[in-house]
PDB file of C-alpha atoms in Angstrom:
ATOM      1  CA  MET A1126     112.818  73.930 107.608  1.00  0.00           C
ATOM      2  CA  VAL A1127     111.764  71.824 104.604  1.00  0.00           C
ATOM      3  CA  GLU A1128     114.063  69.951 102.695  1.00  0.00           C
ATOM      4  CA  ASN A1129     113.469  68.653 100.084  1.00  0.00           C
ATOM      5  CA  ALA A1130     114.960  66.621  96.844  1.00  0.00           C
ATOM      6  CA  TYR A1131     114.358  65.656  93.168  1.00  0.00           C
ATOM      7  CA  SER A1132     114.786  63.355  90.886  1.00  0.00           C
ATOM      8  CA  LEU A1133     115.506  65.135  87.021  1.00  0.00           C
ATOM      9  CA  ARG A1134     115.201  62.394  83.993  1.00  0.00           C
ATOM     10  CA  PHE A1135     117.012  64.939  81.101  1.00  0.00           C
ATOM     11  CA  ASP A1136     116.140  64.177  77.902  1.00  0.00           C
ATOM     12  CA  GLY A1137     117.484  65.098  74.714  1.00  0.00           C
ATOM     13  CA  TYR A1138     119.582  66.385  72.734  1.00  0.00           C
ATOM     14  CA  TYR A1139     117.764  68.435  70.270  1.00  0.00           C
ATOM     15  CA  PHE A1140     119.765  70.936  67.881  1.00  0.00           C
ATOM     16  CA  LYS A1141     118.450  74.578  67.339  1.00  0.00           C
ATOM     17  CA  THR A1142     116.622  73.549  64.033  1.00  0.00           C
ATOM     18  CA  GLN A1143     115.100  70.657  66.702  1.00  0.00           C
ATOM     19  CA  THR A1144     113.203  72.434  68.649  1.00  0.00           C
ATOM     20  CA  ASP A1145     109.206  71.776  67.992  1.00  0.00           C
ATOM     21  CA  ARG A1146     110.565  68.043  69.171  1.00  0.00           C
ATOM     22  CA  LEU A1147     111.186  69.656  72.773  1.00  0.00           C
ATOM     23  CA  PRO A1148     107.771  69.433  74.818  1.00  0.00           C
ATOM     24  CA  THR A1149     105.020  71.420  75.616  1.00  0.00           C
ATOM     25  CA  THR A1150     104.835  70.564  79.277  1.00  0.00           C
ATOM     26  CA  SER A1151     106.150  71.748  82.206  1.00  0.00           C
ATOM     27  CA  GLY A1152     110.575  71.189  83.027  1.00  0.00           C
ATOM     28  CA  ILE A1153     113.316  72.296  83.081  1.00  0.00           C
ATOM     29  CA  TYR A1154     116.040  73.050  80.154  1.00  0.00           C
ATOM     30  CA  GLY A1155     119.687  73.271  79.213  1.00  0.00           C
ATOM     31  CA  VAL A1156     121.317  75.189  77.256  1.00  0.00           C
ATOM     32  CA  TYR A1157     124.948  74.184  75.487  1.00  0.00           C
ATOM     33  CA  GLY A1158     127.121  74.910  73.287  1.00  0.00           C
ATOM     34  CA  LEU A1159     129.276  71.459  71.168  1.00  0.00           C
ATOM     35  CA  SER A1160     131.737  70.305  69.610  1.00  0.00           C
ATOM     36  CA  ASN A1161     133.364  67.439  71.059  1.00  0.00           C
ATOM     37  CA  SER A1162     132.128  68.454  74.336  1.00  0.00           C
ATOM     38  CA  PHE A1163     129.647  69.920  76.116  1.00  0.00           C
ATOM     39  CA  ARG A1164     129.512  73.469  77.176  1.00  0.00           C
ATOM     40  CA  LEU A1165     126.568  74.421  79.527  1.00  0.00           C
ATOM     41  CA  ILE A1166     125.549  78.250  79.527  1.00  0.00           C
ATOM     42  CA  TYR A1167     121.710  78.137  80.420  1.00  0.00           C
ATOM     43  CA  ILE A1168     119.200  76.645  83.116  1.00  0.00           C
ATOM     44  CA  GLY A1169     116.099  77.446  82.575  1.00  0.00           C
ATOM     45  CA  GLU A1170     112.299  76.250  83.676  1.00  0.00           C
ATOM     46  CA  SER A1171     109.139  76.879  82.417  1.00  0.00           C
ATOM     47  CA  SER A1172     105.725  75.868  81.683  1.00  0.00           C
ATOM     48  CA  ASN A1173     106.025  75.496  78.344  1.00  0.00           C
ATOM     49  CA  VAL A1174     109.230  74.272  77.280  1.00  0.00           C
ATOM     50  CA  ARG A1175     109.188  74.250  73.565  1.00  0.00           C
ATOM     51  CA  ASP A1176     107.923  77.798  73.773  1.00  0.00           C
ATOM     52  CA  ARG A1177     110.332  79.445  76.311  1.00  0.00           C
ATOM     53  CA  VAL A1178     113.380  78.084  74.464  1.00  0.00           C
ATOM     54  CA  GLU A1179     110.986  78.938  70.441  1.00  0.00           C
ATOM     55  CA  ASN A1180     110.970  83.400  72.573  1.00  0.00           C
ATOM     56  CA  HIS A1181     113.373  83.748  75.350  1.00  0.00           C
ATOM     57  CA  GLU A1182     115.094  86.979  75.602  1.00  0.00           C
ATOM     58  CA  LYS A1183     117.950  84.863  75.886  1.00  0.00           C
ATOM     59  CA  ARG A1184     118.784  83.814  72.903  1.00  0.00           C
ATOM     60  CA  THR A1185     121.009  86.635  71.296  1.00  0.00           C
ATOM     61  CA  LYS A1186     123.719  86.007  74.183  1.00  0.00           C
ATOM     62  CA  TRP A1187     123.006  82.133  74.082  1.00  0.00           C
ATOM     63  CA  GLN A1188     125.024  83.003  70.743  1.00  0.00           C
ATOM     64  CA  SER A1189     127.481  85.058  71.745  1.00  0.00           C
ATOM     65  CA  LYS A1190     128.612  82.181  73.985  1.00  0.00           C
ATOM     66  CA  ILE A1191     129.027  79.762  71.006  1.00  0.00           C
ATOM     67  CA  ARG A1192     132.111  79.463  70.172  1.00  0.00           C
ATOM     68  CA  THR A1193     133.357  78.793  66.135  1.00  0.00           C
ATOM     69  CA  GLY A1194     132.414  75.327  65.552  1.00  0.00           C
ATOM     70  CA  GLU A1195     129.935  74.680  67.656  1.00  0.00           C
ATOM     71  CA  LYS A1196     126.405  73.832  67.464  1.00  0.00           C
ATOM     72  CA  ILE A1197     123.619  74.950  70.243  1.00  0.00           C
ATOM     73  CA  CYS A1198     121.018  72.169  71.051  1.00  0.00           C
ATOM     74  CA  PHE A1199     118.744  71.743  74.026  1.00  0.00           C
ATOM     75  CA  ASN A1200     117.751  68.944  76.959  1.00  0.00           C
ATOM     76  CA  VAL A1201     115.206  68.767  79.092  1.00  0.00           C
ATOM     77  CA  ALA A1202     113.998  67.325  81.965  1.00  0.00           C
ATOM     78  CA  LEU A1203     110.435  67.373  82.714  1.00  0.00           C
ATOM     79  CA  ILE A1204     108.976  68.730  86.739  1.00  0.00           C
ATOM     80  CA  SER A1205     106.151  69.685  87.911  1.00  0.00           C
ATOM     81  CA  SER A1206     105.276  73.322  87.895  1.00  0.00           C
ATOM     82  CA  ARG A1207     105.392  74.252  91.712  1.00  0.00           C
ATOM     83  CA  GLU A1208     108.796  71.886  92.424  1.00  0.00           C
ATOM     84  CA  ARG A1209     110.323  73.368  89.032  1.00  0.00           C
ATOM     85  CA  GLN A1210     111.477  76.975  90.351  1.00  0.00           C
ATOM     86  CA  ARG A1211     113.600  75.267  93.343  1.00  0.00           C
ATOM     87  CA  ALA A1212     114.966  72.884  91.473  1.00  0.00           C
ATOM     88  CA  GLU A1213     116.049  75.510  88.898  1.00  0.00           C
ATOM     89  CA  ALA A1214     117.745  77.242  91.273  1.00  0.00           C
ATOM     90  CA  ALA A1215     119.679  74.682  92.826  1.00  0.00           C
ATOM     91  CA  MET A1216     120.550  73.480  88.925  1.00  0.00           C
ATOM     92  CA  ILE A1217     121.728  77.476  88.312  1.00  0.00           C
ATOM     93  CA  TYR A1218     123.307  77.499  91.820  1.00  0.00           C
ATOM     94  CA  LYS A1219     125.519  74.380  91.935  1.00  0.00           C
ATOM     95  CA  HIS A1220     126.416  74.668  87.862  1.00  0.00           C
ATOM     96  CA  LYS A1221     126.751  78.286  87.619  1.00  0.00           C
ATOM     97  CA  PRO A1222     126.652  78.900  83.502  1.00  0.00           C
ATOM     98  CA  PRO A1223     127.954  82.067  82.040  1.00  0.00           C
ATOM     99  CA  CYS A1224     124.543  82.875  80.511  1.00  0.00           C
ATOM    100  CA  ASN A1225     122.497  82.866  84.364  1.00  0.00           C
ATOM    101  CA  THR A1226     122.161  85.804  86.613  1.00  0.00           C
ATOM    102  CA  GLU A1227     119.633  85.538  88.979  1.00  0.00           C
ATOM    103  CA  HIS A1228     120.798  82.229  91.815  1.00  0.00           C
ATOM    104  CA  VAL A1229     124.164  82.405  90.781  1.00  0.00           C
ATOM    105  CA  ASN A1230     125.394  83.969  93.890  1.00  0.00           C
ATOM    106  CA  SER A1231     122.623  83.168  95.644  1.00  0.00           C
ATOM    107  CA  PHE A1232     119.852  80.701  97.187  1.00  0.00           C
ATOM    108  CA  GLN A1233     116.438  81.199  99.187  1.00  0.00           C
ATOM    109  CA  PHE A1234     115.722  77.709  99.316  1.00  0.00           C
ATOM    110  CA  ASP A1235     115.514  75.117 102.680  1.00  0.00           C
ATOM    111  CA  THR A1236     118.154  72.383 101.271  1.00  0.00           C
ATOM    112  CA  THR A1237     117.351  70.997  99.012  1.00  0.00           C
ATOM    113  CA  THR A1238     118.507  67.305  96.925  1.00  0.00           C
ATOM    114  CA  ILE A1239     118.853  67.547  93.477  1.00  0.00           C
ATOM    115  CA  ARG A1240     120.173  63.783  91.321  1.00  0.00           C
ATOM    116  CA  THR A1241     120.388  63.860  87.566  1.00  0.00           C
ATOM    117  CA  SER A1242     120.082  61.466  84.963  1.00  0.00           C
ATOM    118  CA  GLY A1243     119.990  60.969  81.779  1.00  0.00           C
ATOM    119  CA  LYS A1244     121.037  63.314  78.550  1.00  0.00           C
ATOM    120  CA  ASN A1245     123.159  65.500  81.646  1.00  0.00           C
ATOM    121  CA  ALA A1246     125.958  66.445  80.205  1.00  0.00           C
ATOM    122  CA  CYS A1247     127.974  68.845  82.644  1.00  0.00           C
ATOM    123  CA  MET A1248     125.984  67.893  85.042  1.00  0.00           C
ATOM    124  CA  HIS A1249     126.036  67.143  88.322  1.00  0.00           C
ATOM    125  CA  ASP A1250     124.609  63.779  88.815  1.00  0.00           C
ATOM    126  CA  ARG A1251     123.974  64.071  92.807  1.00  0.00           C
ATOM    127  CA  PHE A1252     124.688  67.441  94.736  1.00  0.00           C
ATOM    128  CA  THR A1253     123.390  69.571  97.983  1.00  0.00           C
ATOM    129  CA  VAL A1254     122.576  73.029  98.401  1.00  0.00           C
ATOM    130  CA  ARG A1255     121.631  74.939 101.301  1.00  0.00           C
ATOM    131  CA  ARG A1256     120.173  78.272 101.562  1.00  0.00           C
ATOM    132  CA  LYS A1257     122.228  81.610 101.313  1.00  0.00           C
ATOM    133  CA  LEU A1258     121.267  84.480 100.726  1.00  0.00           C
ATOM    134  CA  ARG A1259     123.544  86.925  99.018  1.00  0.00           C
ATOM    135  CA  VAL A1260     124.055  90.031 101.878  1.00  0.00           C
ATOM    136  CA  ILE A1261     124.337  93.272  99.775  1.00  0.00           C
ATOM    137  CA  GLY A1262     126.051  96.852 101.114  1.00  0.00           C
ATOM    138  CA  LYS A1263     125.012  97.087 104.613  1.00  0.00           C
ATOM    139  CA  LYS A1264     125.264 100.653 106.419  1.00  0.00           C
ATOM    140  CA  PHE A1265     126.266 100.693 109.931  1.00  0.00           C
TER     141      PHE A1265
END
């Protein structure tokens, strides 16, 4: 079993009208509803964060989760391509944002510890997740 630890320093917050300021490099990003407080609604990853956020197929779903008076905003942590999917899966599994479907109920990687810092509203500062596979309808 290979345990890994990742430190994610989040930058932001970028409003919907500021997506041109998002990095064009590899990273993990959070999507929020913001009024008086933050609500984490989605976590994603991409080799080009700006392009992914601007052209994401779930943008309509994100907008549907925004409450009256809220605005959409984003944060982002830069992380190398080969580490990003495991770190994203751990973040989703721990936080269970309402617009995520994959990794919400299962975690297919070995033990993973995440530390977040910076602009990390609604995210735990430190946590560890362990492999948990979802069992789908067994027949005997």
